[in-house]
PDB file of C-alpha atoms in Angstrom:
ATOM      1  CA  MET K 187     -13.670   3.562  -3.335  1.00 45.00           C
ATOM      2  CA  ALA K 188     -16.410   3.449  -5.932  1.00 44.00           C
ATOM      3  CA  GLU K 189     -15.327   1.696  -9.109  1.00 45.00           C
ATOM      4  CA  HIS K 190     -16.328   4.695 -11.217  1.00 37.00           C
ATOM      5  CA  GLU K 191     -13.868   6.811  -9.226  1.00 49.00           C
ATOM      6  CA  ALA K 192     -10.924   4.566 -10.013  1.00 48.00           C
ATOM      7  CA  ASP K 193      -8.122   5.971 -12.121  1.00 52.00           C
ATOM      8  CA  PRO K 194      -8.113   4.200 -15.497  1.00 48.00           C
ATOM      9  CA  GLY K 195      -4.510   3.241 -14.827  1.00 54.00           C
ATOM     10  CA  PHE K 196      -5.468   1.184 -11.760  1.00 61.00           C
ATOM     11  CA  ASP K 197      -5.882  -2.570 -12.070  1.00 62.00           C
ATOM     12  CA  ILE K 198      -9.355  -3.183 -10.650  1.00 68.00           C
ATOM     13  CA  GLU K 199      -9.639  -6.691 -12.061  1.00 77.00           C
ATOM     14  CA  SER K 200      -6.976  -8.336  -9.878  1.00 82.00           C
ATOM     15  CA  PRO K 201      -7.193  -8.440  -6.062  1.00 88.00           C
ATOM     16  CA  ASN K 202      -4.433  -6.716  -4.130  1.00 84.00           C
ATOM     17  CA  ALA K 203      -3.250  -7.423  -0.583  1.00 85.00           C
ATOM     18  CA  ALA K 204      -3.035  -3.731   0.408  1.00 84.00           C
ATOM     19  CA  ARG K 205      -6.624  -3.132  -0.648  1.00 87.00           C
ATOM     20  CA  MET K 206      -7.779  -6.356   1.034  1.00 89.00           C
ATOM     21  CA  TYR K 207      -6.068  -5.187   4.246  1.00 89.00           C
ATOM     22  CA  ASP K 208      -7.935  -1.897   3.919  1.00 89.00           C
ATOM     23  CA  TYR K 209     -11.172  -3.873   3.643  1.00 92.00           C
ATOM     24  CA  TYR K 210     -10.370  -5.913   6.768  1.00 92.00           C
ATOM     25  CA  LEU K 211      -9.922  -2.620   8.637  1.00 91.00           C
ATOM     26  CA  GLY K 212     -13.250  -1.262   7.406  1.00 89.00           C
ATOM     27  CA  GLY K 213     -11.804   1.166   4.863  1.00 86.00           C
ATOM     28  CA  ASN K 214     -13.303   2.126   1.527  1.00 84.00           C
ATOM     29  CA  ALA K 215     -10.171   2.231  -0.662  1.00 82.00           C
ATOM     30  CA  ASN K 216     -10.870  -1.152  -2.235  1.00 87.00           C
ATOM     31  CA  PHE K 217     -12.621  -2.593  -5.255  1.00 90.00           C
ATOM     32  CA  ALA K 218     -15.240  -5.314  -5.655  1.00 93.00           C
ATOM     33  CA  VAL K 219     -12.601  -7.913  -6.514  1.00 93.00           C
ATOM     34  CA  ASP K 220     -10.719  -7.075  -3.296  1.00 92.00           C
ATOM     35  CA  ARG K 221     -13.859  -7.383  -1.160  1.00 95.00           C
ATOM     36  CA  GLU K 222     -14.879 -10.641  -2.774  1.00 95.00           C
ATOM     37  CA  THR K 223     -11.396 -12.127  -2.370  1.00 94.00           C
ATOM     38  CA  ALA K 224     -11.144 -10.898   1.224  1.00 95.00           C
ATOM     39  CA  GLU K 225     -14.490 -12.510   2.071  1.00 96.00           C
ATOM     40  CA  ARG K 226     -13.288 -15.798   0.604  1.00 94.00           C
ATOM     41  CA  PHE K 227     -10.145 -15.509   2.691  1.00 93.00           C
ATOM     42  CA  LEU K 228     -12.161 -14.810   5.848  1.00 95.00           C
ATOM     43  CA  LYS K 229     -14.009 -18.071   5.300  1.00 95.00           C
ATOM     44  CA  VAL K 230     -10.663 -19.882   5.258  1.00 94.00           C
ATOM     45  CA  VAL K 231      -9.047 -17.821   8.049  1.00 93.00           C
ATOM     46  CA  PRO K 232     -11.808 -16.256  10.192  1.00 94.00           C
ATOM     47  CA  SER K 233      -9.220 -14.505  12.404  1.00 93.00           C
ATOM     48  CA  ALA K 234      -7.824 -12.414   9.525  1.00 93.00           C
ATOM     49  CA  ARG K 235      -9.746  -9.309  10.543  1.00 94.00           C
ATOM     50  CA  GLN K 236      -8.526  -9.626  14.156  1.00 94.00           C
ATOM     51  CA  TRP K 237      -4.987  -9.927  12.795  1.00 95.00           C
ATOM     52  CA  ALA K 238      -5.413  -6.716  10.783  1.00 94.00           C
ATOM     53  CA  TYR K 239      -6.576  -4.762  13.833  1.00 94.00           C
ATOM     54  CA  ALA K 240      -3.835  -6.276  16.008  1.00 96.00           C
ATOM     55  CA  ASN K 241      -1.242  -5.335  13.411  1.00 96.00           C
ATOM     56  CA  ARG K 242      -2.496  -1.766  13.230  1.00 94.00           C
ATOM     57  CA  ALA K 243      -2.427  -1.535  17.024  1.00 95.00           C
ATOM     58  CA  PHE K 244       1.175  -2.810  17.088  1.00 97.00           C
ATOM     59  CA  LEU K 245       2.179  -0.122  14.595  1.00 97.00           C
ATOM     60  CA  GLY K 246       0.763   2.538  16.900  1.00 96.00           C
ATOM     61  CA  ARG K 247       2.507   1.148  19.985  1.00 98.00           C
ATOM     62  CA  ALA K 248       5.829   0.847  18.145  1.00 98.00           C
ATOM     63  CA  VAL K 249       5.699   4.423  16.863  1.00 98.00           C
ATOM     64  CA  ARG K 250       4.786   5.815  20.275  1.00 98.00           C
ATOM     65  CA  PHE K 251       7.658   3.834  21.816  1.00 98.00           C
ATOM     66  CA  MET K 252      10.152   5.218  19.297  1.00 98.00           C
ATOM     67  CA  VAL K 253       8.945   8.786  19.812  1.00 98.00           C
ATOM     68  CA  ALA K 254       9.440   8.279  23.554  1.00 98.00           C
ATOM     69  CA  GLN K 255      13.061   7.325  22.788  1.00 97.00           C
ATOM     70  CA  GLY K 256      13.561  10.611  20.944  1.00 97.00           C
ATOM     71  CA  VAL K 257      13.009   9.444  17.357  1.00 98.00           C
ATOM     72  CA  ASP K 258      11.309  12.140  15.293  1.00 98.00           C
ATOM     73  CA  GLN K 259      11.594  10.795  11.736  1.00 98.00           C
ATOM     74  CA  PHE K 260      10.146   7.646  10.229  1.00 98.00           C
ATOM     75  CA  LEU K 261      10.425   5.612   7.035  1.00 98.00           C
ATOM     76  CA  ASP K 262       7.260   3.550   6.584  1.00 98.00           C
ATOM     77  CA  LEU K 263       7.955   0.749   4.100  1.00 97.00           C
ATOM     78  CA  GLY K 264       4.892  -0.696   2.403  1.00 94.00           C
ATOM     79  CA  SER K 265       2.743   1.862   4.186  1.00 93.00           C
ATOM     80  CA  GLY K 266      -0.462   0.695   2.520  1.00 86.00           C
ATOM     81  CA  ILE K 267      -3.677   2.626   2.220  1.00 80.00           C
ATOM     82  CA  PRO K 268      -4.158   5.510   4.655  1.00 71.00           C
ATOM     83  CA  THR K 269      -6.623   4.928   7.464  1.00 72.00           C
ATOM     84  CA  VAL K 270      -7.217   6.235  10.975  1.00 67.00           C
ATOM     85  CA  GLY K 271      -4.100   6.112  13.149  1.00 75.00           C
ATOM     86  CA  ASN K 272      -1.496   6.813  10.503  1.00 89.00           C
ATOM     87  CA  VAL K 273       2.141   7.070  11.508  1.00 94.00           C
ATOM     88  CA  HIS K 274       2.311  10.845  11.117  1.00 94.00           C
ATOM     89  CA  GLU K 275      -0.817  11.332  13.227  1.00 92.00           C
ATOM     90  CA  ILE K 276       0.578   9.183  16.019  1.00 94.00           C
ATOM     91  CA  ALA K 277       4.100  10.640  15.892  1.00 95.00           C
ATOM     92  CA  GLN K 278       3.091  14.278  15.551  1.00 93.00           C
ATOM     93  CA  GLU K 279       0.650  14.018  18.429  1.00 93.00           C
ATOM     94  CA  THR K 280       3.645  13.883  20.765  1.00 92.00           C
ATOM     95  CA  ALA K 281       6.362  15.299  18.508  1.00 94.00           C
ATOM     96  CA  PRO K 282       4.736  17.938  16.270  1.00 94.00           C
ATOM     97  CA  ALA K 283       7.934  18.366  14.227  1.00 96.00           C
ATOM     98  CA  ALA K 284       8.163  14.652  13.389  1.00 97.00           C
ATOM     99  CA  ARG K 285       8.785  13.765   9.741  1.00 98.00           C
ATOM    100  CA  VAL K 286       7.300  10.712   8.035  1.00 97.00           C
ATOM    101  CA  ALA K 287       8.157   9.306   4.603  1.00 97.00           C
ATOM    102  CA  TYR K 288       5.598   6.781   3.387  1.00 96.00           C
ATOM    103  CA  VAL K 289       6.583   4.318   0.653  1.00 97.00           C
ATOM    104  CA  ASP K 290       4.368   1.926  -1.271  1.00 94.00           C
ATOM    105  CA  ARG K 291       4.308   0.478  -4.775  1.00 92.00           C
ATOM    106  CA  GLU K 292       0.517   0.020  -4.957  1.00 86.00           C
ATOM    107  CA  PRO K 293      -0.991   2.864  -7.076  1.00 87.00           C
ATOM    108  CA  VAL K 294      -4.271   3.044  -5.135  1.00 81.00           C
ATOM    109  CA  ALA K 295      -2.426   3.322  -1.815  1.00 83.00           C
ATOM    110  CA  VAL K 296      -0.236   6.092  -3.196  1.00 91.00           C
ATOM    111  CA  ALA K 297      -3.155   7.968  -4.776  1.00 88.00           C
ATOM    112  CA  HIS K 298      -5.126   7.856  -1.528  1.00 84.00           C
ATOM    113  CA  ALA K 299      -2.097   8.969   0.455  1.00 86.00           C
ATOM    114  CA  GLU K 300      -1.460  11.868  -1.922  1.00 90.00           C
ATOM    115  CA  ALA K 301      -5.054  13.052  -1.489  1.00 87.00           C
ATOM    116  CA  LEU K 302      -4.979  12.604   2.275  1.00 83.00           C
ATOM    117  CA  LEU K 303      -1.593  14.219   2.773  1.00 87.00           C
ATOM    118  CA  ASP K 304      -2.055  17.150   0.411  1.00 85.00           C
ATOM    119  CA  GLY K 305      -0.758  20.167   2.273  1.00 85.00           C
ATOM    120  CA  THR K 306       0.378  18.189   5.325  1.00 89.00           C
ATOM    121  CA  PRO K 307       3.797  19.485   6.400  1.00 93.00           C
ATOM    122  CA  ARG K 308       6.781  17.187   7.022  1.00 95.00           C
ATOM    123  CA  VAL K 309       5.083  14.165   5.403  1.00 96.00           C
ATOM    124  CA  SER K 310       5.678  12.576   1.974  1.00 95.00           C
ATOM    125  CA  ILE K 311       4.475   9.621  -0.072  1.00 95.00           C
ATOM    126  CA  THR K 312       6.715   7.857  -2.590  1.00 96.00           C
ATOM    127  CA  GLN K 313       5.662   5.215  -5.084  1.00 96.00           C
ATOM    128  CA  ALA K 314       8.523   2.731  -5.098  1.00 97.00           C
ATOM    129  CA  ASP K 315       9.278  -0.937  -4.561  1.00 96.00           C
ATOM    130  CA  ILE K 316      10.773  -1.549  -1.117  1.00 97.00           C
ATOM    131  CA  ARG K 317      12.824  -4.407  -2.602  1.00 97.00           C
ATOM    132  CA  ASP K 318      15.049  -1.725  -4.144  1.00 98.00           C
ATOM    133  CA  PRO K 319      16.409   0.079  -1.062  1.00 98.00           C
ATOM    134  CA  GLU K 320      18.719   2.349  -3.032  1.00 98.00           C
ATOM    135  CA  ALA K 321      15.835   3.633  -5.177  1.00 98.00           C
ATOM    136  CA  VAL K 322      13.704   4.174  -2.075  1.00 98.00           C
ATOM    137  CA  LEU K 323      16.439   5.927  -0.115  1.00 98.00           C
ATOM    138  CA  SER K 324      17.380   8.234  -2.991  1.00 98.00           C
ATOM    139  CA  ALA K 325      13.801   9.190  -3.862  1.00 98.00           C
ATOM    140  CA  PRO K 326      13.096  12.917  -3.321  1.00 97.00           C
ATOM    141  CA  GLY K 327      10.274  12.164  -0.888  1.00 97.00           C
ATOM    142  CA  VAL K 328      12.693  10.186   1.290  1.00 98.00           C
ATOM    143  CA  ALA K 329      16.130  11.739   0.799  1.00 98.00           C
ATOM    144  CA  GLY K 330      14.665  15.233   0.752  1.00 97.00           C
ATOM    145  CA  LEU K 331      12.699  14.744   3.958  1.00 98.00           C
ATOM    146  CA  LEU K 332      14.674  12.454   6.276  1.00 98.00           C
ATOM    147  CA  ASP K 333      18.129  13.080   7.711  1.00 98.00           C
ATOM    148  CA  PHE K 334      19.885   9.721   7.847  1.00 98.00           C
ATOM    149  CA  SER K 335      22.761  11.166   9.854  1.00 98.00           C
ATOM    150  CA  ARG K 336      20.316  11.075  12.788  1.00 98.00           C
ATOM    151  CA  PRO K 337      18.249   8.144  14.103  1.00 98.00           C
ATOM    152  CA  VAL K 338      15.345   7.037  11.926  1.00 98.00           C
ATOM    153  CA  GLY K 339      12.496   4.713  12.798  1.00 98.00           C
ATOM    154  CA  VAL K 340      12.169   2.194   9.961  1.00 98.00           C
ATOM    155  CA  LEU K 341       8.776   0.501   9.868  1.00 98.00           C
ATOM    156  CA  ALA K 342       8.465  -2.875   8.135  1.00 98.00           C
ATOM    157  CA  VAL K 343       5.024  -3.735   9.440  1.00 97.00           C
ATOM    158  CA  ALA K 344       3.224  -6.594   7.670  1.00 95.00           C
ATOM    159  CA  ILE K 345       5.291  -6.110   4.522  1.00 96.00           C
ATOM    160  CA  LEU K 346       8.231  -8.538   4.481  1.00 97.00           C
ATOM    161  CA  HIS K 347       5.969 -11.583   4.133  1.00 95.00           C
ATOM    162  CA  PHE K 348       5.261 -10.170   0.664  1.00 92.00           C
ATOM    163  CA  VAL K 349       8.967 -10.401  -0.177  1.00 95.00           C
ATOM    164  CA  ALA K 350       9.818 -13.815  -1.626  1.00 93.00           C
ATOM    165  CA  ASP K 351      12.828 -15.800  -0.442  1.00 95.00           C
ATOM    166  CA  GLU K 352      14.493 -15.392  -3.834  1.00 95.00           C
ATOM    167  CA  ASP K 353      14.437 -11.615  -3.293  1.00 96.00           C
ATOM    168  CA  ASP K 354      16.491 -12.124  -0.095  1.00 97.00           C
ATOM    169  CA  PRO K 355      14.525 -10.156   2.518  1.00 97.00           C
ATOM    170  CA  SER K 356      17.432 -10.329   4.992  1.00 98.00           C
ATOM    171  CA  GLU K 357      19.693  -8.558   2.523  1.00 98.00           C
ATOM    172  CA  ILE K 358      17.009  -5.961   1.828  1.00 98.00           C
ATOM    173  CA  VAL K 359      16.727  -5.200   5.549  1.00 98.00           C
ATOM    174  CA  ARG K 360      20.521  -5.073   5.810  1.00 98.00           C
ATOM    175  CA  ARG K 361      20.688  -2.398   3.106  1.00 98.00           C
ATOM    176  CA  TYR K 362      18.165  -0.224   4.901  1.00 98.00           C
ATOM    177  CA  ARG K 363      20.034  -0.819   8.166  1.00 98.00           C
ATOM    178  CA  ALA K 364      23.315   0.222   6.543  1.00 98.00           C
ATOM    179  CA  ALA K 365      21.791   3.585   5.624  1.00 98.00           C
ATOM    180  CA  CYS K 366      20.758   4.334   9.207  1.00 98.00           C
ATOM    181  CA  ALA K 367      22.658   6.007  12.027  1.00 98.00           C
ATOM    182  CA  PRO K 368      23.221   4.284  15.378  1.00 98.00           C
ATOM    183  CA  GLY K 369      20.208   4.738  17.595  1.00 98.00           C
ATOM    184  CA  SER K 370      17.836   4.061  14.699  1.00 98.00           C
ATOM    185  CA  TYR K 371      15.030   1.555  15.201  1.00 98.00           C
ATOM    186  CA  LEU K 372      13.330  -1.137  13.166  1.00 98.00           C
ATOM    187  CA  ALA K 373       9.755  -2.205  13.884  1.00 98.00           C
ATOM    188  CA  LEU K 374       8.782  -5.449  12.197  1.00 98.00           C
ATOM    189  CA  SER K 375       5.721  -7.662  12.088  1.00 98.00           C
ATOM    190  CA  HIS K 376       5.487 -10.792   9.960  1.00 98.00           C
ATOM    191  CA  LEU K 377       2.968 -13.563   9.348  1.00 96.00           C
ATOM    192  CA  SER K 378       3.904 -17.031  10.566  1.00 96.00           C
ATOM    193  CA  PRO K 379       2.129 -20.424  10.597  1.00 95.00           C
ATOM    194  CA  VAL K 380       1.502 -20.485  14.354  1.00 96.00           C
ATOM    195  CA  THR K 381      -1.978 -22.063  14.477  1.00 95.00           C
ATOM    196  CA  PHE K 382      -2.832 -22.458  10.800  1.00 94.00           C
ATOM    197  CA  THR K 383      -4.028 -25.916   9.803  1.00 93.00           C
ATOM    198  CA  ASP K 384      -2.812 -27.489   6.572  1.00 93.00           C
ATOM    199  CA  ASP K 385      -6.188 -26.766   5.002  1.00 93.00           C
ATOM    200  CA  GLN K 386      -5.957 -23.105   6.020  1.00 93.00           C
ATOM    201  CA  LEU K 387      -2.420 -22.806   4.677  1.00 91.00           C
ATOM    202  CA  ASN K 388      -3.382 -24.389   1.377  1.00 91.00           C
ATOM    203  CA  GLY K 389      -6.505 -22.248   1.093  1.00 92.00           C
ATOM    204  CA  ALA K 390      -4.682 -19.055   2.030  1.00 89.00           C
ATOM    205  CA  HIS K 391      -1.891 -19.652  -0.463  1.00 85.00           C
ATOM    206  CA  ALA K 392      -4.395 -20.481  -3.191  1.00 87.00           C
ATOM    207  CA  ILE K 393      -6.162 -17.157  -2.632  1.00 88.00           C
ATOM    208  CA  TYR K 394      -3.147 -14.863  -2.205  1.00 83.00           C
ATOM    209  CA  ASN K 395      -1.222 -16.483  -5.040  1.00 80.00           C
ATOM    210  CA  ARG K 396      -3.916 -15.100  -7.344  1.00 78.00           C
ATOM    211  CA  THR K 397      -3.261 -11.557  -6.138  1.00 77.00           C
ATOM    212  CA  SER K 398      -0.522  -9.212  -7.297  1.00 70.00           C
ATOM    213  CA  THR K 399       1.187  -9.726  -3.930  1.00 74.00           C
ATOM    214  CA  PRO K 400       1.506 -13.411  -2.989  1.00 76.00           C
ATOM    215  CA  GLY K 401       2.835 -14.038   0.497  1.00 84.00           C
ATOM    216  CA  THR K 402       5.559 -16.101   2.148  1.00 90.00           C
ATOM    217  CA  LEU K 403       4.927 -17.198   5.723  1.00 94.00           C
ATOM    218  CA  ARG K 404       8.072 -17.735   7.777  1.00 96.00           C
ATOM    219  CA  SER K 405       8.882 -19.473  11.049  1.00 97.00           C
ATOM    220  CA  ARG K 406       9.806 -17.511  14.144  1.00 98.00           C
ATOM    221  CA  ASP K 407      13.467 -18.464  13.638  1.00 98.00           C
ATOM    222  CA  HIS K 408      13.449 -17.184  10.069  1.00 98.00           C
ATOM    223  CA  ILE K 409      11.766 -13.959  11.159  1.00 98.00           C
ATOM    224  CA  ALA K 410      14.467 -13.544  13.811  1.00 98.00           C
ATOM    225  CA  GLU K 411      17.073 -13.663  11.025  1.00 98.00           C
ATOM    226  CA  LEU K 412      15.503 -10.567   9.481  1.00 98.00           C
ATOM    227  CA  LEU K 413      16.350  -8.674  12.680  1.00 98.00           C
ATOM    228  CA  ALA K 414      20.080  -9.393  12.530  1.00 97.00           C
ATOM    229  CA  GLY K 415      22.200  -6.415  13.527  1.00 97.00           C
ATOM    230  CA  TYR K 416      19.579  -4.942  15.848  1.00 98.00           C
ATOM    231  CA  GLU K 417      19.365  -5.254  19.616  1.00 98.00           C
ATOM    232  CA  LEU K 418      15.776  -6.188  20.411  1.00 98.00           C
ATOM    233  CA  VAL K 419      14.028  -4.183  23.080  1.00 98.00           C
ATOM    234  CA  ASP K 420      11.909  -6.021  25.642  1.00 98.00           C
ATOM    235  CA  PRO K 421       9.984  -8.251  25.230  1.00 98.00           C
ATOM    236  CA  GLY K 422      11.896  -9.318  22.098  1.00 98.00           C
ATOM    237  CA  LEU K 423      10.303 -11.213  19.220  1.00 98.00           C
ATOM    238  CA  VAL K 424       6.839 -12.208  20.427  1.00 98.00           C
ATOM    239  CA  LEU K 425       3.373 -12.901  19.127  1.00 98.00           C
ATOM    240  CA  LEU K 426       1.954  -9.745  17.595  1.00 98.00           C
ATOM    241  CA  PRO K 427      -0.464  -8.653  20.363  1.00 98.00           C
ATOM    242  CA  GLU K 428       2.096  -9.486  23.069  1.00 98.00           C
ATOM    243  CA  TRP K 429       4.514  -6.689  22.113  1.00 98.00           C
ATOM    244  CA  ARG K 430       4.046  -4.168  24.944  1.00 98.00           C
ATOM    245  CA  PRO K 431       0.246  -4.461  25.013  1.00 97.00           C
ATOM    246  CA  ASP K 432      -1.886  -1.723  26.512  1.00 95.00           C
ATOM    247  CA  ASP K 433      -4.199  -4.330  28.065  1.00 94.00           C
ATOM    248  CA  PRO K 434      -3.864  -7.963  29.156  1.00 95.00           C
ATOM    249  CA  VAL K 435      -3.652 -10.373  26.213  1.00 96.00           C
ATOM    250  CA  ASP K 436      -5.275 -13.783  25.909  1.00 96.00           C
ATOM    251  CA  PRO K 437      -2.482 -16.153  24.752  1.00 96.00           C
ATOM    252  CA  GLU K 438      -4.861 -18.156  22.560  1.00 95.00           C
ATOM    253  CA  ALA K 439      -6.131 -15.012  20.866  1.00 95.00           C
ATOM    254  CA  ALA K 440      -2.551 -13.843  20.380  1.00 97.00           C
ATOM    255  CA  ALA K 441      -1.632 -17.109  18.685  1.00 97.00           C
ATOM    256  CA  LEU K 442      -4.587 -16.802  16.306  1.00 96.00           C
ATOM    257  CA  THR K 443      -3.023 -13.682  14.776  1.00 96.00           C
ATOM    258  CA  ASN K 444      -0.378 -16.016  13.311  1.00 96.00           C
ATOM    259  CA  SER K 445       2.139 -13.219  13.387  1.00 97.00           C
ATOM    260  CA  TYR K 446       5.248 -12.177  15.296  1.00 98.00           C
ATOM    261  CA  ALA K 447       6.481  -8.674  16.059  1.00 98.00           C
ATOM    262  CA  ALA K 448       9.571  -6.976  17.448  1.00 98.00           C
ATOM    263  CA  VAL K 449      11.319  -3.640  17.721  1.00 98.00           C
ATOM    264  CA  GLY K 450      15.095  -3.423  17.561  1.00 98.00           C
ATOM    265  CA  VAL K 451      17.598  -0.616  18.003  1.00 98.00           C
ATOM    266  CA  LEU K 452      20.751  -0.214  15.939  1.00 98.00           C
ATOM    267  CA  PRO K 453      23.706  -0.135  18.337  1.00 96.00           C
ATOM    268  CA  ALA K 454      26.792   1.997  17.882  1.00 88.00           C
ATOM    269  CA  GLY K 455      29.810   0.398  16.279  1.00 68.00           C
TER     270      GLY K 455
END
């Protein structure tokens, strides 16, 4: 996005994680400050771009899996900036009637989504903070599109590490889970200090703490707590590229993504 095209209401002076993620993926919905900050981060964590692509690939595999189980409506929390391989494109390829409600609080992500989705049937974008489940679930773009009396695929992909411990991410997930019918799914990916050195952790925190979305890395055990109430489908909670990969995965490369992923189903009763 050229700076002269930015809405005057957008903050183009502070870096933002959603726009940095877009930059890692080769998108153009980012500003100079995002690119500069992302390049500094890549010097600290050279594998960040590989993580971004691995995360996007996991999202696609998770959505295709859910569609194969009969799920035809999705709530994408912290959906980010639209790029190739969006949830509605993946879902509607197999299930043309699939409905997708995107939710993000970042104004640039929402503005890009509105432009991209203009006129697209059965798809909405809502600007809201995912930390307020009741506001998200009651928003017209969500409540007016999705039928929560039937199974919904909730996507929390690379978003909960931006929810601080004091905001109680487990309780936030519980409130979304409580709104869903049995047979609903949750797809989750989350950053974790798998191979990070102390210098990388310190450098990464120093960079992201200057953004509008500082992160909280969690251990595998703590990530597992976020999945309480769901029955995990095989292979369970694993390193990001190892969740039902399309091709063989190098374990060392998988570890360098410093992220875990899982898909769980909400059982009856």
